[in-house]
Coordinates of C-alpha atoms in Angstrom, one line a residue:
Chain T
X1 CA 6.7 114.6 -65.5
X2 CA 7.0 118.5 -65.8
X3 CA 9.4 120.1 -63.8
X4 CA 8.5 123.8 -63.2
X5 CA 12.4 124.6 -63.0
X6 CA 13.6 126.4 -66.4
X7 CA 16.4 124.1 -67.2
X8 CA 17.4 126.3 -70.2
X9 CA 18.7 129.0 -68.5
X10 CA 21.6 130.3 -67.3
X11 CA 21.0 132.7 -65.1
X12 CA 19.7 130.3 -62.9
X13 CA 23.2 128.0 -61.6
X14 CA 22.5 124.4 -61.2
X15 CA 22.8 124.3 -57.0
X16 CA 19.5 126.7 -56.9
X17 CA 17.5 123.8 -58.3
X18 CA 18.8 120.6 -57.4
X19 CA 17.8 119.5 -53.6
X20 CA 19.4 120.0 -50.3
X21 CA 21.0 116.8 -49.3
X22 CA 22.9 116.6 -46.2
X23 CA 25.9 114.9 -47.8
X24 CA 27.1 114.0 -44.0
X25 CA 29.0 111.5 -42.0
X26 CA 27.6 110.3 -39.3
X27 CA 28.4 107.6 -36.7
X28 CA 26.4 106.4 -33.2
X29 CA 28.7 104.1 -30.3
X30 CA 27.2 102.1 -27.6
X31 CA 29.2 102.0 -24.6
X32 CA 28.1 100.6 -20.4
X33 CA 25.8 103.1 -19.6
X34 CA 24.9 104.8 -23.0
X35 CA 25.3 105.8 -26.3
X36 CA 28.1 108.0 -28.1
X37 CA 26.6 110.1 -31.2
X38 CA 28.4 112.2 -33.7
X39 CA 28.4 113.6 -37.3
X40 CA 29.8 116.6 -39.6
X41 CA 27.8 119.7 -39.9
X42 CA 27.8 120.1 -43.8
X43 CA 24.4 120.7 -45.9
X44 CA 25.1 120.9 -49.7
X45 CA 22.9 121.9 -53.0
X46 CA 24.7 120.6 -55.0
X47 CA 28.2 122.0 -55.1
X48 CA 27.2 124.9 -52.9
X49 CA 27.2 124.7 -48.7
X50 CA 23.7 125.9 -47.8
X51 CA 24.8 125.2 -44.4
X52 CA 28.3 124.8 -42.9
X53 CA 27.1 124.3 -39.3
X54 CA 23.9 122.2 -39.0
X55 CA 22.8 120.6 -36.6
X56 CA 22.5 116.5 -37.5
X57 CA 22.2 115.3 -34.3
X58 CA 18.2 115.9 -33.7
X59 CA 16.3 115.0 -30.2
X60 CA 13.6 112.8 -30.5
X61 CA 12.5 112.2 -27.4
X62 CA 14.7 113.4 -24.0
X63 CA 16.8 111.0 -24.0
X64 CA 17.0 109.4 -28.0
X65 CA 18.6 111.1 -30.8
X66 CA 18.6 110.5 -34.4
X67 CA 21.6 111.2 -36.3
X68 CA 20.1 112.5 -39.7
X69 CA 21.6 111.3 -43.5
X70 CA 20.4 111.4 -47.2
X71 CA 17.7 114.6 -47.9
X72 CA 17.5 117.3 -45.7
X73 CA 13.6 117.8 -46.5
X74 CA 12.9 114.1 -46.1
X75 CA 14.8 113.2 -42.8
X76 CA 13.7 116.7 -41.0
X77 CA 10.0 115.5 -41.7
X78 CA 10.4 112.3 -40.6
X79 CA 12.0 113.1 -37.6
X80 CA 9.2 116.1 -36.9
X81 CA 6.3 113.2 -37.0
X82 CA 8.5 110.9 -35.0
X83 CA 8.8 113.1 -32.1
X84 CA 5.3 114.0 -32.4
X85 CA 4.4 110.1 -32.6
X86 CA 6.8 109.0 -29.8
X87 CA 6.0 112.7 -27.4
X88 CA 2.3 111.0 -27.7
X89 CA 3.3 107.0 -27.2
X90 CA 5.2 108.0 -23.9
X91 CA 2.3 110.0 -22.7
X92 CA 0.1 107.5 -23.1
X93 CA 2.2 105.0 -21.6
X94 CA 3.9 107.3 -18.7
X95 CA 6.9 106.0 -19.1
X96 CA 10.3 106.8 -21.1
X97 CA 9.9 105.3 -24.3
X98 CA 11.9 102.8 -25.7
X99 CA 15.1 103.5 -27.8
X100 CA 13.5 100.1 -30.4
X101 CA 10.4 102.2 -30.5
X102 CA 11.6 104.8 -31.4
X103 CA 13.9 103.2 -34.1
X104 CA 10.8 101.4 -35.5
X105 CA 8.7 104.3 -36.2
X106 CA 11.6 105.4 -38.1
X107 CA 11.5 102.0 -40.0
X108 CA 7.5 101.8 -40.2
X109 CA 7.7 105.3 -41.9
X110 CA 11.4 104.8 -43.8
X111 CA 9.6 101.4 -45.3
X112 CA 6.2 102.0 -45.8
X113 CA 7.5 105.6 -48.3
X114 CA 10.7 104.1 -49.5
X115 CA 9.9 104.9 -52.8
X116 CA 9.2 108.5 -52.4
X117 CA 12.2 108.6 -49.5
X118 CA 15.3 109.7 -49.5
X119 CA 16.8 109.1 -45.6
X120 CA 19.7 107.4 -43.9
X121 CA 18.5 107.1 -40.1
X122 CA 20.5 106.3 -37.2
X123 CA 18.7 106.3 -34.0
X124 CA 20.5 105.9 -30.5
X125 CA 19.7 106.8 -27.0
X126 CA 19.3 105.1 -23.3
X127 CA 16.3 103.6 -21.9
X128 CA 16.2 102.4 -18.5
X129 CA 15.2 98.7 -20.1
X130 CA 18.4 98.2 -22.2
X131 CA 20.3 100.6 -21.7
X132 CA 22.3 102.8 -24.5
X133 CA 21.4 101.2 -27.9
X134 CA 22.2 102.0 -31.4
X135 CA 19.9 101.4 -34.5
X136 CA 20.2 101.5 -37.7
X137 CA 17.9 102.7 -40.7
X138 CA 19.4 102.9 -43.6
X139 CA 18.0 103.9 -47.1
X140 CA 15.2 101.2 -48.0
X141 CA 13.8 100.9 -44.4
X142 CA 15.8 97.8 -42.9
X143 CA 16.6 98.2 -39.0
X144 CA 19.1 96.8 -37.0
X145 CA 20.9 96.5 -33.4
X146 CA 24.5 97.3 -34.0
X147 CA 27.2 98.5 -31.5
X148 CA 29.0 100.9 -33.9
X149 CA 27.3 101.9 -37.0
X150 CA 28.5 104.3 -39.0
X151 CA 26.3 106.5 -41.9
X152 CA 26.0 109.0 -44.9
X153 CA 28.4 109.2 -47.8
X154 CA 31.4 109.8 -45.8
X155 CA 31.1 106.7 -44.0
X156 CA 32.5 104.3 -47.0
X157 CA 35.8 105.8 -46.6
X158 CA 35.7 104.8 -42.6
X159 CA 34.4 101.7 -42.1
X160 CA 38.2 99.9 -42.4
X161 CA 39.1 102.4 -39.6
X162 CA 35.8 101.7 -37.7
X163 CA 36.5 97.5 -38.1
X164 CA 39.9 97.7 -36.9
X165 CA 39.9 100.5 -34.0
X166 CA 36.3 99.5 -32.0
X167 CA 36.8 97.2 -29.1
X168 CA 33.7 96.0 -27.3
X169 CA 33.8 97.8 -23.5
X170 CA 35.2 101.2 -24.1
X171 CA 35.1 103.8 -21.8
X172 CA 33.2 106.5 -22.5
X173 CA 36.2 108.8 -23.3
X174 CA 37.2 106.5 -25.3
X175 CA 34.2 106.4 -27.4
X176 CA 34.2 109.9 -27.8
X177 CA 38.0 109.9 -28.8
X178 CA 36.9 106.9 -31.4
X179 CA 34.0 108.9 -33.0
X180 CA 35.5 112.4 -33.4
X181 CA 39.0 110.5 -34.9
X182 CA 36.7 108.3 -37.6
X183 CA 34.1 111.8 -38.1
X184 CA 37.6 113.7 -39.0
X185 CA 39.0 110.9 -41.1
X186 CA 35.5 110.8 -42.7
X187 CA 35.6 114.3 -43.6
X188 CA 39.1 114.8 -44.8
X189 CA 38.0 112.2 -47.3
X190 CA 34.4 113.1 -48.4
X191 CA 33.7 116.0 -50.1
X192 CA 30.2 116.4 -49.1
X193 CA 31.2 116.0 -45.2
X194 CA 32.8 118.8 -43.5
X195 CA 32.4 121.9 -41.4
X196 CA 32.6 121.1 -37.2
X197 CA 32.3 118.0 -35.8
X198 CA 29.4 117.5 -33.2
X199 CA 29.6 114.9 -30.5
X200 CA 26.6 114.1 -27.9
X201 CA 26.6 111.5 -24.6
X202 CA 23.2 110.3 -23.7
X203 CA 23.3 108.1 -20.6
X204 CA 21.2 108.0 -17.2
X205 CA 22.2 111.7 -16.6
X206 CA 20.8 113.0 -19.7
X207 CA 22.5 114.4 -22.7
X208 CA 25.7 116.4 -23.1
X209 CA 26.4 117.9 -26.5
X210 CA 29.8 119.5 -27.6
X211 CA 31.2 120.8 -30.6
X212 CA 34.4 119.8 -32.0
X213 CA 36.1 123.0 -34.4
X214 CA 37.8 122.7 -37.2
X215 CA 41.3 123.6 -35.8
X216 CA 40.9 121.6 -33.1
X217 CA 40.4 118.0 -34.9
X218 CA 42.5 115.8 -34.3
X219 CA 44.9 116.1 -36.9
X220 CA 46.5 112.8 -39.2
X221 CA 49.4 112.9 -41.2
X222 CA 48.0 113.9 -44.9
X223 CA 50.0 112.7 -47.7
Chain O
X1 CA -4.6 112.8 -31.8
X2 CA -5.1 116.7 -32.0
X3 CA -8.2 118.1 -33.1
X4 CA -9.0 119.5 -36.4
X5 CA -7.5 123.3 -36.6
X6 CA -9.9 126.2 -38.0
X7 CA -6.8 127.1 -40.4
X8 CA -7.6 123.7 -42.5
X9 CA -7.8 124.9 -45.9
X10 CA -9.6 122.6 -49.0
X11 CA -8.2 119.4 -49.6
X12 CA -8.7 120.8 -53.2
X13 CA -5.5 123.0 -53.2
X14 CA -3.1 122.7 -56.3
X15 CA -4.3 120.0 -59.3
X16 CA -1.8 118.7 -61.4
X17 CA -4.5 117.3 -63.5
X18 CA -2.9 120.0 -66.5
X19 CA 0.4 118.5 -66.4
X20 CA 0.6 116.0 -68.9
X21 CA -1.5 118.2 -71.1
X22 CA 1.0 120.4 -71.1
X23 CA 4.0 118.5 -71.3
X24 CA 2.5 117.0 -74.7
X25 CA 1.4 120.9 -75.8
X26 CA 4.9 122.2 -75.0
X27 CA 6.4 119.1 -76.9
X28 CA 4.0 120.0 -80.0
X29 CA 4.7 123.6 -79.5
X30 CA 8.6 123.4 -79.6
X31 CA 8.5 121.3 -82.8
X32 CA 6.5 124.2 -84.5
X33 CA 10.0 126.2 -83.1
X34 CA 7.7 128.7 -80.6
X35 CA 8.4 128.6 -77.1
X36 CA 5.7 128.1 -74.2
X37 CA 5.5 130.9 -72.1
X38 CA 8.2 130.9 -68.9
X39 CA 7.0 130.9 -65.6
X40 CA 8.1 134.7 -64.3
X41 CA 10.7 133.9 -61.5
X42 CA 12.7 136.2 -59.2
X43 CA 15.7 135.7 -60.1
X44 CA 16.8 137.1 -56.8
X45 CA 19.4 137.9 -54.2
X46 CA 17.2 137.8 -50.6
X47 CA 18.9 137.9 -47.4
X48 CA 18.4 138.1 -43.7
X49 CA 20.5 138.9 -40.2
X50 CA 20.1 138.7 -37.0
X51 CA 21.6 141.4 -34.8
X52 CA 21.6 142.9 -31.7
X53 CA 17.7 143.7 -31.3
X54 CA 16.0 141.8 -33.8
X55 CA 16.3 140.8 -37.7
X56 CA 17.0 143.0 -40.7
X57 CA 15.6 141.3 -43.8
X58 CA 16.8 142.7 -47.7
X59 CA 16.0 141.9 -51.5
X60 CA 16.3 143.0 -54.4
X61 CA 13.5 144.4 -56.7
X62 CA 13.4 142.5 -60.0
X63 CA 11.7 139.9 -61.4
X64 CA 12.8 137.9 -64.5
X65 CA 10.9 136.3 -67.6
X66 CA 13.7 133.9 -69.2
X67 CA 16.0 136.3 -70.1
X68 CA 13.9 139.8 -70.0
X69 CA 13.4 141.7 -66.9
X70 CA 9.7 141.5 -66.2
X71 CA 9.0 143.4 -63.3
X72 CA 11.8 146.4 -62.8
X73 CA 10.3 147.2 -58.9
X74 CA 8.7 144.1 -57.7
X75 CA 8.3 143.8 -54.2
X76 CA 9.8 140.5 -52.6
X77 CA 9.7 140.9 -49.1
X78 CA 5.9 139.8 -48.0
X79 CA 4.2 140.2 -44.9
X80 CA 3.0 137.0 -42.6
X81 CA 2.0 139.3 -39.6
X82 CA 2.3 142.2 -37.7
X83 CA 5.7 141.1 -36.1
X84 CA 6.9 138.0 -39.0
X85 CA 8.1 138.8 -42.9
X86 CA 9.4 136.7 -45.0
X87 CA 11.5 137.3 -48.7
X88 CA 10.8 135.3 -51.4
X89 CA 12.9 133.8 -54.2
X90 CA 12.5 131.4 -56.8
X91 CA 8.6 131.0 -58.8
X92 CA 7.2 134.4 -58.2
X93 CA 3.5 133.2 -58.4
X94 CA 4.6 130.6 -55.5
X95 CA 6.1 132.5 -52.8
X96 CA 3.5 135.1 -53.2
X97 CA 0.5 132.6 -52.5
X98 CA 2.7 130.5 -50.4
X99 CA 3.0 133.4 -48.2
X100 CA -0.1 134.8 -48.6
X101 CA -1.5 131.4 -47.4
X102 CA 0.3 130.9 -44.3
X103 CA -0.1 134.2 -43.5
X104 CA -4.1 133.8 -43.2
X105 CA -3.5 130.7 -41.2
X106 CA -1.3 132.1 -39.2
X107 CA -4.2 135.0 -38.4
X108 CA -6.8 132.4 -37.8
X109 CA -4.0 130.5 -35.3
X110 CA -3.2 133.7 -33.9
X111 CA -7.3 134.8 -33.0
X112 CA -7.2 131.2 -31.6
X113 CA -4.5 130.9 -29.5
X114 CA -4.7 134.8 -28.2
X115 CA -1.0 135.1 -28.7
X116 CA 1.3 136.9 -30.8
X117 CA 2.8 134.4 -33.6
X118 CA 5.9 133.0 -33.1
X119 CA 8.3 132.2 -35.7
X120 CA 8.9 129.0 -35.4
X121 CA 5.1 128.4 -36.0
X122 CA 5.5 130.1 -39.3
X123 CA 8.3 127.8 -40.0
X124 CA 6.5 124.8 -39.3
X125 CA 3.5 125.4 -41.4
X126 CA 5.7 126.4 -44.4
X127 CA 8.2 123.5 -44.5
X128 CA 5.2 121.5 -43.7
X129 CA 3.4 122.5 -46.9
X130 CA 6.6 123.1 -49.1
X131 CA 7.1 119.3 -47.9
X132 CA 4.2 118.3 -49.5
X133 CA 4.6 119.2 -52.3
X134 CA 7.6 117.7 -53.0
X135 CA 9.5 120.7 -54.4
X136 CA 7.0 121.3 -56.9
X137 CA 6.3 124.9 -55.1
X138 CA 9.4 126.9 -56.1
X139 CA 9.4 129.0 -53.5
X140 CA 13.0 129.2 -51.7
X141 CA 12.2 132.0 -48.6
X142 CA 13.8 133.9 -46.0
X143 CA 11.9 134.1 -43.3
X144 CA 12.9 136.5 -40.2
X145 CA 10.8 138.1 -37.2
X146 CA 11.0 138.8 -33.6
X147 CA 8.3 137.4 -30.8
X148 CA 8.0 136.5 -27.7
X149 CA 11.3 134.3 -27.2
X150 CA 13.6 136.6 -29.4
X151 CA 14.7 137.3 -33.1
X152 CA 14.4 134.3 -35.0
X153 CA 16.3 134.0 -39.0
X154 CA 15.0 130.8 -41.0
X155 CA 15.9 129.8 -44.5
X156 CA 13.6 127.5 -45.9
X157 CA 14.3 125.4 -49.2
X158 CA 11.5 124.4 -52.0
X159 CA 11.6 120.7 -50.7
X160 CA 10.9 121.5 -47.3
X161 CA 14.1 121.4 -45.8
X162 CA 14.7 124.5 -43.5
X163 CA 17.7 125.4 -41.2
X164 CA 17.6 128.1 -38.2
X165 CA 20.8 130.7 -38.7
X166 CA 21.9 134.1 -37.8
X167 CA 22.8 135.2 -41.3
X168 CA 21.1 133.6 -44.2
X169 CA 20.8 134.2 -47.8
X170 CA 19.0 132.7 -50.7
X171 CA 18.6 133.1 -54.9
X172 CA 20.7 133.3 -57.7
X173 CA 22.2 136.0 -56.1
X174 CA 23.1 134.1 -52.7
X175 CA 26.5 133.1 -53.1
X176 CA 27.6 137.1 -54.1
X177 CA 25.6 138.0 -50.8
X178 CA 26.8 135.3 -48.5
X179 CA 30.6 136.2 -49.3
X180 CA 29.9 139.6 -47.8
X181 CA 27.7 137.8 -45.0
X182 CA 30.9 135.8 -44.4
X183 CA 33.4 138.5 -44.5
X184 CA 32.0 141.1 -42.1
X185 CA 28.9 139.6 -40.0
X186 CA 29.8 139.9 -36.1
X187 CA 27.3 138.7 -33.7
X188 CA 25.4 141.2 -31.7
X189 CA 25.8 144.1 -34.8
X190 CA 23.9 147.6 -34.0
X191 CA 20.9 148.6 -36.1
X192 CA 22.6 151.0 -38.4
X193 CA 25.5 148.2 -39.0
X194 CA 23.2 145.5 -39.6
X195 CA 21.4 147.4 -42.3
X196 CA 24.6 148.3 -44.1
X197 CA 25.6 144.6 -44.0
X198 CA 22.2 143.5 -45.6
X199 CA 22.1 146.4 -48.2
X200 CA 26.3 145.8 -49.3
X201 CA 25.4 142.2 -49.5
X202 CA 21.9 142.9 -51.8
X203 CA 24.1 145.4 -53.7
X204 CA 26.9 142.4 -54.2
X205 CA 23.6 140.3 -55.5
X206 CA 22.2 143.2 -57.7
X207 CA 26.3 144.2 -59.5
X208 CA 27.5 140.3 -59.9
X209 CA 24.6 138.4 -60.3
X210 CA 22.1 138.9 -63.7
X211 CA 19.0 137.8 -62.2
X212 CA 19.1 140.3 -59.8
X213 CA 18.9 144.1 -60.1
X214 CA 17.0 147.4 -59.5
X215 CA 16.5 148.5 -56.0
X216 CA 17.2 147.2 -52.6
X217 CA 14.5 147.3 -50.1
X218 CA 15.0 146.1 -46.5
X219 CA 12.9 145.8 -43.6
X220 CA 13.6 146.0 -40.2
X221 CA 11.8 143.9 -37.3
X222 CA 12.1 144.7 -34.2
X223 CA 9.9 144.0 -30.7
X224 CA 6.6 146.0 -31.3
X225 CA 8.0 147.8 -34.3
X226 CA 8.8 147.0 -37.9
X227 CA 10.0 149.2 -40.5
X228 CA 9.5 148.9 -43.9
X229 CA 12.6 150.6 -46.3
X230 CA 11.2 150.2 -49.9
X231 CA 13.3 151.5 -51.7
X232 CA 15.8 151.5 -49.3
X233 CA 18.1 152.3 -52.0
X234 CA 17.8 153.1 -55.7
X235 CA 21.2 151.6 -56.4
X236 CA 19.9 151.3 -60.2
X237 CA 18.2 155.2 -61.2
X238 CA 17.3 155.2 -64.6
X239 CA 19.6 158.1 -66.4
X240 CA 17.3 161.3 -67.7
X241 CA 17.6 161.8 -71.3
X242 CA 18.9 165.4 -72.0
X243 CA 16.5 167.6 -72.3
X244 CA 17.2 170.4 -75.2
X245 CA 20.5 170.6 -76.9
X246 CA 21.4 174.2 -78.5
X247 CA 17.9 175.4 -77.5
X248 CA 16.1 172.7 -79.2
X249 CA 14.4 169.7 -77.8
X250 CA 16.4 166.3 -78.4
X251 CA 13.3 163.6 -78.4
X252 CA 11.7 162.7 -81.3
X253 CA 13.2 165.7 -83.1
X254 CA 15.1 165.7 -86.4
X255 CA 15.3 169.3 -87.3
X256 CA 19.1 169.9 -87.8
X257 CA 20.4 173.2 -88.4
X258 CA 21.4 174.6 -92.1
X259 CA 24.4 173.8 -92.5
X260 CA 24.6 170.2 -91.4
X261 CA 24.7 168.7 -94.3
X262 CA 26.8 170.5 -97.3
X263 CA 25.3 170.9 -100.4
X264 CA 26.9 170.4 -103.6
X265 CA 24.5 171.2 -106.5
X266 CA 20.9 172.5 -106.5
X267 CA 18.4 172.6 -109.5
X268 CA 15.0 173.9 -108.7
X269 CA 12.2 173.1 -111.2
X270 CA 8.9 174.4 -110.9
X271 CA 5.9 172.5 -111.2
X272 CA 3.2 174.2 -113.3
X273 CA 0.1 173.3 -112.0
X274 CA -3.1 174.6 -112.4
X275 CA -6.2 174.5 -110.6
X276 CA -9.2 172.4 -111.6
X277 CA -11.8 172.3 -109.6
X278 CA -11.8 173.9 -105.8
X279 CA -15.0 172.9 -103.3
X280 CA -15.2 173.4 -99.4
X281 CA -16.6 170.5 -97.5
X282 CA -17.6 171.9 -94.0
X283 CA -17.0 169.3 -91.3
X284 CA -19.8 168.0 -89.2
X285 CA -18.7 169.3 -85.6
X286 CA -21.1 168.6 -83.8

């Protein structure tokens, strides 16, 4: 295949040809009466941050997020034609759509282009059926129900932290507390997760985003 | 599902029906130790800002062929409509007839919706179509403007991947223009602030990076006006050759006074030559 990058030169650093990925941790809690979301805000090409404050944490519907892992270019398409797809289900229907809908038209589309894909999905919200639920897409187009589930490449260092520290019926302070402390941990650790942490509560009342900054994570004692 | 837009373009598009051709040509070329031509890029430092009433976008002005400057005053900031530009960086053929594209649909959307085109519309079709694609499009853009809902920055990557920022910058150049982005941006800067910013963060492009060089040129969008600098700044005049040295013209002259040179011996022998025939040929004029 032919690239039509010049590879030969120089002038041209490696980080201007190589995709944008959005290296990321990311993490989604369900807790009585909805969902805790969070993840870093750190896009890379390559060695370089395009982006030290994005946004991963994308609405699809008004109350159902997606929490956005793997290539930038791949999982901001797919979430553009899933919140078309859904925007048109639930007018059709006249209802709220479904948080499992909306997790399998992630998985119909992360499936049915796996090859071509490049996207680690995690898709949470509340309905008024079932409540705040947490799916999971990962890279190859599987989905599954989980309470915690955690994403990206920061995740591997967390999921020890994540096993031993979730307890089933948290509040949702707690939750929050839980996903910013595992986000931070995750960060410290990855290279290609960083930046602010962003948090967002989607429950009956709607959605309520913050922003964690850098000097106010919580801190842990680094050796 | 939504109705077929008048800004559909032909299906035909790009062909990568060459491709393989000319990955076996280039193959059959290098062995013969030529090169196959390089794809001119601009090598590039582009930037954008938002401030306090609108967007200030800036670039550089060359364009490089491998390693020889192809273009010393190329243009690189290209117009999508009345009230949206955008700066290019990365295959020069692509982000001119990337932008040249969307800019005609974005006309035809325009005429149909009645409205002034928003931003965000440009952004969609571009990422849309850069998307794809699949990166084959090397066109990495900048893309700024102010309509109906405000001043609007985008940076938009070759794969499709775009994020929405007050201060952006893209190209070889980028990281020489973002630390200057990073040291001194402020939210809410004035007009004549905001264009120093862009044109000390071009310059940092232009000085530390070799792809980019020449001039800067910025343009300034605000509501209902927009204003075109280019050059904003010759940071790069060529120098002027002297003229005459001691009276006498320098170029392309090698007359040195007597004297120059010493000389050390001199024999003078004549030629004795004498003249055989002499005719006169007149030349035909006419």
């Amino acid at each position: 295949i032919v690239s039509t990058f010049n590879n030969y030169n120089d002038l041209y650093p490696d980080w201007t040809q190589t995709e944008v990925s959005t290296g990321t941790s990311i993490m989604a809690v369900e807790f009585e009466g909805g969902v805790v979301i969070g993840a870093d805000s750190r896009t890379t090409t390559g060695a370089y941050i395009a982006n030290r404050v994005t946004d991963k944490l994308t609405p699809i519907h008004e109350r159902i997020f997606c929490c956005r892992s793997g290539s930038a270019a791949d999982t901001q398409a797919i979430a553009d034609a899933v919140t078309y797809q859904l925007g048109f289900h639930s007018i059709e229907l006249d209802e709220a759509p479904l948080v499992q809908t909306a997790a399998s038209l992630f998985r119909d589309m992360c499936y049915r282009y796996r090859e071509e894909l490049m996207a680690g999905i995690i898709v949470a919200g509340w309905d008024p059926r079932r409540g705040g639920q947490v799916y999971t897409v990962p890279v190859g187009g599987m989905m599954t129900r989980q309470p915690v589930s955690v994403g990206g490449s920061g995740s591997s260092y967390i999921y020890g932290y994540v096993d031993s520290n979730y307890r089933a019926g948290m509040s949702k302070e707690e939750c929050l507390k839980f996903t910013a402390e595992a986000l931070t941990l995750a960060m410290e650790r990855d290279g290609s997760s960083g930046g602010v942490v962003r948090l967002a509560v989607i429950s009956e009342q709607g959605v309520e985003r913050q922003v964690i900054l850098g000097n106010q994570l919580p801190k842990f004692s680094t050796v | 599902m939504a109705s077929v837009s008048v800004c559909q373009y032909h299906s035909g598009g790009f062909s990568f029906e060459n491709c393989k051709r000319n990955a076996l040509l280039e193959a059959d070329i290098n062995k013969l130790g030529f090169s196959s031509p390089a794809a001119r890029k601009t090598g590039t430092t582009i930037c954008g800002v938002v401030y306090k009433d609108g967007v200030v976008l800036g670039a550089d002005t060359r364009a490089t062929e491998g390693m020889v400057v192809a273009d010393k005053n190329c243009s690189k900031i290209h117009y999508i409509s009345p009230n949206i530009y955008c700066c290019g960086a990365g295959t020069a053929a692509d982000t001119e007839m990337t932008t040249q594209i969307i800019s005609s649909n974005l006309e035809l959307h325009s005429l149909s919706t009645g409205r002034l085109p928003r931003v965000t519309t440009a952004n969609r079709m571009l990422k849309q179509m850069l998307f794809r694609y699949q990166g084959y499009i090397g066109a990495a853009l900048v893309l700024g403007g102010v309509d109906c809902n405000g001043p609007h920055l985008y940076s938009i990557y070759p794969h499709g991947s775009t994020d929405k920022l007050p201060y952006v910058t893209m190209g070889s150049g980028s990281l020489a223009a973002m630390a200057v982005f990073e040291d001194r941006y402020r939210p809410n800067m004035e007009e004549e602030e905001a264009k120093r910013l862009v044109r000390d963060a071009i310059a940092a492009g232009i000085f530390n990076d070799l792809g980019s060089g020449s001039n800067i040129d910025l343009c300034v969008i605000t509501k209902g006006n927009v204003d075109y600098l280019r050059p904003h700044d010759m940071a790069n005049k060529k120098g002027v050759r002297e003229d005459k040295v001691y009276g006498r013209p320098v170029t392309g002259s090698y007359r040195y006074k007597h004297g120059t040179t010493g000389v050390l011996t001199k024999a003078v022998t004549p030629l004795n030559l004498e003249v055989v025939e002499e005719s006169v040929q007149t030349m035909d004029t006419s």
